[in-house]
Each structure stands twice: as C-alpha cells, then as structure tokens.
C-alpha cells in the first residue's frame, strides 16, 4: 500500500502546493500496475474544509475515473508492468488486459502515435480491442514475434486523445 499526500504535508498548510491531477493519476496507475493500493491524503483546514485546489483535483481525477474505472478497480499486475509510457494491468480472471498510454509528466494531454507496441501480449483472431476513451473507434492489431502492435486510426493520431492516461481494453 502506498500513501501519498495531495499537497506537501500530511496536515493543513495554508496555500500548500498541490500535486497535479496528471501526477496523481500516473502515481495511481504505477502503484496498481505493481499490485499496490493508493491512499491519497488531503489535509483539511481547522474548519474541516479543503482548499479549492483540492476540490479541483478531486473533480478532475473523478472525471477521469468515470471513463477508466473498469481498468483500475479489480485489476492486478501484468508483466512487464511498464514499458516507457505504457502500463499493463489485467482483470482478476486474466481474460482481459488493460493497457494504458500515459501523457508525459509535464503535459496533461495524451497524444497517440500511429501505433502502440505491446510487449509479451499475444492476441488471437478472436481477441477484441476497445479504446476506452472512444469505444466506437475500431482498433486493429497485428501480432508479431513476442509483441502485438495496436494500429491507431489516422483520425486519432498525433492529436489530443485524452487527459493523463488513455486505455485500451483487450479481451483475449
């Protein structure tokens, strides 16, 4: 289990500097991709309130979670866990793989390349890939020796695909 603070202190500090939603989402995904849990601490003021910034971060993370909850809750690690800006998780029954593509650390926006290479993930012709941030988009794939290549549709390439991290649900 990992414990982090949204700000720099475990208790209330006036005008505390808060972590970005991007950083918190990345920390969450890295922790769960290795089998951990995240406890996020927010220090309330003496009146029991949170700063407006804390509420903003919670709202941003909550909006992201609405799209990605299936790929966060009830998942377990999948080797190789992380490869560059790609993270791997799987469902408890091991019938579904979730692949995240993270934004860079200094930018909230995820920009997808023409393809995403997945190490040690072999798919069959019956496998189905769903882009969770735009489930109606068709994602084609090809399997090569030791890897699967997800081909990103041209209209999604080199454009903002989502915030913080986007995910692909792969039903094996």
mmCIF file of C-alpha atoms in Angstrom:
data_model
loop_
_atom_site.group_PDB
_atom_site.id
_atom_site.type_symbol
_atom_site.label_atom_id
_atom_site.label_comp_id
_atom_site.label_asym_id
_atom_site.label_seq_id
_atom_site.Cartn_x
_atom_site.Cartn_y
_atom_site.Cartn_z
ATOM 1 C CA UNK A 1 0.000 0.000 0.000
ATOM 2 C CA UNK A 2 1.261 3.466 -0.858
ATOM 3 C CA UNK A 3 0.278 6.635 0.950
ATOM 4 C CA UNK A 4 0.729 9.998 -0.718
ATOM 5 C CA UNK A 5 -0.442 13.475 0.086
ATOM 6 C CA UNK A 6 -2.191 15.703 -2.407
ATOM 7 C CA UNK A 7 -0.110 18.605 -1.123
ATOM 8 C CA UNK A 8 3.298 18.617 0.521
ATOM 9 C CA UNK A 9 2.126 17.960 4.083
ATOM 10 C CA UNK A 10 0.010 15.393 5.928
ATOM 11 C CA UNK A 11 -1.766 18.202 7.744
ATOM 12 C CA UNK A 12 -3.276 21.528 6.758
ATOM 13 C CA UNK A 13 -0.843 24.122 5.446
ATOM 14 C CA UNK A 14 -2.235 27.434 4.186
ATOM 15 C CA UNK A 15 -1.507 27.877 0.458
ATOM 16 C CA UNK A 16 0.036 24.415 0.183
ATOM 17 C CA UNK A 17 1.377 23.422 -3.219
ATOM 18 C CA UNK A 18 -0.743 20.553 -4.620
ATOM 19 C CA UNK A 19 0.282 17.785 -6.982
ATOM 20 C CA UNK A 20 -1.327 17.974 -10.413
ATOM 21 C CA UNK A 21 -4.149 15.582 -11.334
ATOM 22 C CA UNK A 22 -1.785 14.257 -14.027
ATOM 23 C CA UNK A 23 0.859 13.348 -11.436
ATOM 24 C CA UNK A 24 -1.681 11.740 -9.105
ATOM 25 C CA UNK A 25 -3.219 9.620 -11.900
ATOM 26 C CA UNK A 26 0.246 8.497 -13.040
ATOM 27 C CA UNK A 27 1.174 7.578 -9.450
ATOM 28 C CA UNK A 28 -2.099 5.653 -9.049
ATOM 29 C CA UNK A 29 -1.527 3.678 -12.249
ATOM 30 C CA UNK A 30 2.110 2.886 -11.478
ATOM 31 C CA UNK A 31 1.158 1.695 -7.992
ATOM 32 C CA UNK A 32 -1.727 -0.556 -9.104
ATOM 33 C CA UNK A 33 0.308 -1.910 -12.037
ATOM 34 C CA UNK A 34 2.618 -3.361 -9.414
ATOM 35 C CA UNK A 35 -0.151 -4.748 -7.206
ATOM 36 C CA UNK A 36 -0.416 -1.887 -4.735
ATOM 37 C CA UNK A 37 -3.172 0.307 -3.379
ATOM 38 C CA UNK A 38 -3.138 4.082 -3.092
ATOM 39 C CA UNK A 39 -4.215 6.103 -0.087
ATOM 40 C CA UNK A 40 -4.481 9.793 -1.011
ATOM 41 C CA UNK A 41 -4.344 12.173 1.931
ATOM 42 C CA UNK A 42 -5.804 15.684 1.891
ATOM 43 C CA UNK A 43 -5.258 17.794 4.987
ATOM 44 C CA UNK A 44 -8.433 19.711 5.947
ATOM 45 C CA UNK A 45 -8.315 23.249 7.322
ATOM 46 C CA UNK A 46 -9.046 23.859 11.028
ATOM 47 C CA UNK A 47 -12.694 24.403 9.949
ATOM 48 C CA UNK A 48 -12.779 20.986 8.258
ATOM 49 C CA UNK A 49 -12.715 22.411 4.713
ATOM 50 C CA UNK A 50 -10.418 21.585 1.827
ATOM 51 C CA UNK A 51 -8.809 24.174 -0.388
ATOM 52 C CA UNK A 52 -10.427 24.955 -3.739
ATOM 53 C CA UNK A 53 -7.395 23.373 -5.411
ATOM 54 C CA UNK A 54 -8.023 20.073 -3.617
ATOM 55 C CA UNK A 55 -11.653 20.097 -4.797
ATOM 56 C CA UNK A 56 -10.486 20.852 -8.353
ATOM 57 C CA UNK A 57 -8.039 17.916 -8.287
ATOM 58 C CA UNK A 58 -10.690 15.555 -6.934
ATOM 59 C CA UNK A 59 -13.131 16.662 -9.646
ATOM 60 C CA UNK A 60 -10.503 16.159 -12.387
ATOM 61 C CA UNK A 61 -9.487 12.725 -11.088
ATOM 62 C CA UNK A 62 -13.153 11.738 -10.652
ATOM 63 C CA UNK A 63 -13.941 12.671 -14.268
ATOM 64 C CA UNK A 64 -11.011 10.575 -15.446
ATOM 65 C CA UNK A 65 -12.091 7.638 -13.225
ATOM 66 C CA UNK A 66 -15.604 7.602 -14.750
ATOM 67 C CA UNK A 67 -14.063 6.516 -18.065
ATOM 68 C CA UNK A 68 -11.357 4.246 -16.639
ATOM 69 C CA UNK A 69 -12.837 2.638 -13.530
ATOM 70 C CA UNK A 70 -13.031 -0.824 -15.119
ATOM 71 C CA UNK A 71 -9.305 -0.622 -15.877
ATOM 72 C CA UNK A 72 -8.476 0.489 -12.307
ATOM 73 C CA UNK A 73 -10.742 -1.381 -9.877
ATOM 74 C CA UNK A 74 -10.429 -5.149 -9.516
ATOM 75 C CA UNK A 75 -7.286 -5.331 -11.650
ATOM 76 C CA UNK A 76 -3.965 -6.973 -10.981
ATOM 77 C CA UNK A 77 -0.440 -6.516 -12.303
ATOM 78 C CA UNK A 78 0.709 -7.899 -15.636
ATOM 79 C CA UNK A 79 4.379 -8.218 -16.567
ATOM 80 C CA UNK A 80 6.242 -6.290 -17.900
ATOM 81 C CA UNK A 81 4.179 -3.783 -15.803
ATOM 82 C CA UNK A 82 5.611 -0.729 -17.547
ATOM 83 C CA UNK A 83 7.431 -0.077 -20.801
ATOM 84 C CA UNK A 84 8.200 3.595 -21.373
ATOM 85 C CA UNK A 85 4.854 5.395 -21.176
ATOM 86 C CA UNK A 86 2.823 2.153 -21.485
ATOM 87 C CA UNK A 87 1.464 0.388 -18.375
ATOM 88 C CA UNK A 88 -0.084 -3.092 -18.187
ATOM 89 C CA UNK A 89 -2.858 -4.470 -15.967
ATOM 90 C CA UNK A 90 -5.230 -7.412 -16.218
ATOM 91 C CA UNK A 91 -8.587 -8.489 -14.868
ATOM 92 C CA UNK A 92 -8.586 -10.916 -11.947
ATOM 93 C CA UNK A 93 -9.802 -13.735 -14.225
ATOM 94 C CA UNK A 94 -6.919 -12.972 -16.651
ATOM 95 C CA UNK A 95 -9.313 -12.818 -19.615
ATOM 96 C CA UNK A 96 -8.897 -9.075 -20.152
ATOM 97 C CA UNK A 97 -5.770 -6.944 -20.443
ATOM 98 C CA UNK A 98 -5.813 -3.192 -19.855
ATOM 99 C CA UNK A 99 -3.084 -1.135 -21.475
ATOM 100 C CA UNK A 100 -2.539 2.496 -20.519
ATOM 101 C CA UNK A 101 -0.676 5.068 -22.559
ATOM 102 C CA UNK A 102 0.401 7.899 -20.243
ATOM 103 C CA UNK A 103 0.870 11.546 -21.088
ATOM 104 C CA UNK A 104 4.301 12.919 -20.404
ATOM 105 C CA UNK A 105 4.836 14.165 -16.856
ATOM 106 C CA UNK A 106 4.688 17.856 -17.752
ATOM 107 C CA UNK A 107 1.642 17.757 -20.037
ATOM 108 C CA UNK A 108 -1.894 16.612 -19.179
ATOM 109 C CA UNK A 109 -2.717 15.694 -22.785
ATOM 110 C CA UNK A 110 -2.050 12.234 -24.229
ATOM 111 C CA UNK A 111 -1.037 12.269 -27.891
ATOM 112 C CA UNK A 112 -1.198 8.865 -29.584
ATOM 113 C CA UNK A 113 1.331 7.777 -32.206
ATOM 114 C CA UNK A 114 0.443 5.722 -35.313
ATOM 115 C CA UNK A 115 0.916 2.508 -33.352
ATOM 116 C CA UNK A 116 1.447 1.232 -29.831
ATOM 117 C CA UNK A 117 3.693 -1.788 -29.331
ATOM 118 C CA UNK A 118 2.747 -4.163 -26.518
ATOM 119 C CA UNK A 119 5.448 -6.461 -25.184
ATOM 120 C CA UNK A 120 4.643 -10.076 -24.305
ATOM 121 C CA UNK A 121 0.955 -9.694 -25.200
ATOM 122 C CA UNK A 122 -0.210 -12.259 -27.751
ATOM 123 C CA UNK A 123 -3.692 -11.879 -29.229
ATOM 124 C CA UNK A 124 -5.740 -14.313 -31.282
ATOM 125 C CA UNK A 125 -8.032 -13.551 -34.203
ATOM 126 C CA UNK A 126 -10.945 -13.670 -31.723
ATOM 127 C CA UNK A 127 -9.401 -11.004 -29.493
ATOM 128 C CA UNK A 128 -11.121 -7.639 -29.335
ATOM 129 C CA UNK A 129 -9.524 -4.266 -28.624
ATOM 130 C CA UNK A 130 -11.640 -1.392 -27.279
ATOM 131 C CA UNK A 131 -10.252 2.112 -26.934
ATOM 132 C CA UNK A 132 -11.948 3.056 -23.654
ATOM 133 C CA UNK A 133 -11.683 6.811 -24.269
ATOM 134 C CA UNK A 134 -13.636 6.467 -27.553
ATOM 135 C CA UNK A 135 -15.241 2.990 -27.517
ATOM 136 C CA UNK A 136 -16.760 3.322 -31.001
ATOM 137 C CA UNK A 137 -13.345 3.656 -32.668
ATOM 138 C CA UNK A 138 -12.142 0.472 -34.351
ATOM 139 C CA UNK A 139 -8.668 -0.548 -33.237
ATOM 140 C CA UNK A 140 -6.943 -3.070 -35.480
ATOM 141 C CA UNK A 141 -3.936 -5.054 -34.351
ATOM 142 C CA UNK A 142 -1.273 -7.356 -35.617
ATOM 143 C CA UNK A 143 0.721 -9.881 -33.668
ATOM 144 C CA UNK A 144 4.408 -10.314 -34.384
ATOM 145 C CA UNK A 145 7.039 -12.367 -32.632
ATOM 146 C CA UNK A 146 6.720 -11.558 -28.930
ATOM 147 C CA UNK A 147 4.640 -8.405 -29.385
ATOM 148 C CA UNK A 148 1.326 -7.037 -30.520
ATOM 149 C CA UNK A 149 1.032 -3.799 -32.437
ATOM 150 C CA UNK A 150 -2.119 -1.712 -31.951
ATOM 151 C CA UNK A 151 -2.758 0.355 -35.073
ATOM 152 C CA UNK A 152 -4.205 3.716 -34.087
ATOM 153 C CA UNK A 153 -6.793 5.115 -36.536
ATOM 154 C CA UNK A 154 -5.495 8.090 -38.531
ATOM 155 C CA UNK A 155 -8.070 10.465 -37.035
ATOM 156 C CA UNK A 156 -6.716 9.762 -33.525
ATOM 157 C CA UNK A 157 -3.019 10.015 -34.356
ATOM 158 C CA UNK A 158 -0.928 12.988 -33.285
ATOM 159 C CA UNK A 159 -3.925 14.695 -31.696
ATOM 160 C CA UNK A 160 -5.027 15.044 -28.112
ATOM 161 C CA UNK A 161 -6.536 11.654 -27.303
ATOM 162 C CA UNK A 162 -7.382 12.287 -23.653
ATOM 163 C CA UNK A 163 -6.032 13.584 -20.374
ATOM 164 C CA UNK A 164 -3.446 11.999 -18.076
ATOM 165 C CA UNK A 165 -3.696 8.432 -19.444
ATOM 166 C CA UNK A 166 -5.821 6.671 -22.078
ATOM 167 C CA UNK A 167 -6.578 2.981 -22.011
ATOM 168 C CA UNK A 168 -7.200 0.051 -24.272
ATOM 169 C CA UNK A 169 -9.295 -2.898 -23.100
ATOM 170 C CA UNK A 170 -8.159 -6.112 -24.759
ATOM 171 C CA UNK A 171 -10.426 -9.122 -24.430
ATOM 172 C CA UNK A 172 -8.216 -12.151 -25.054
#
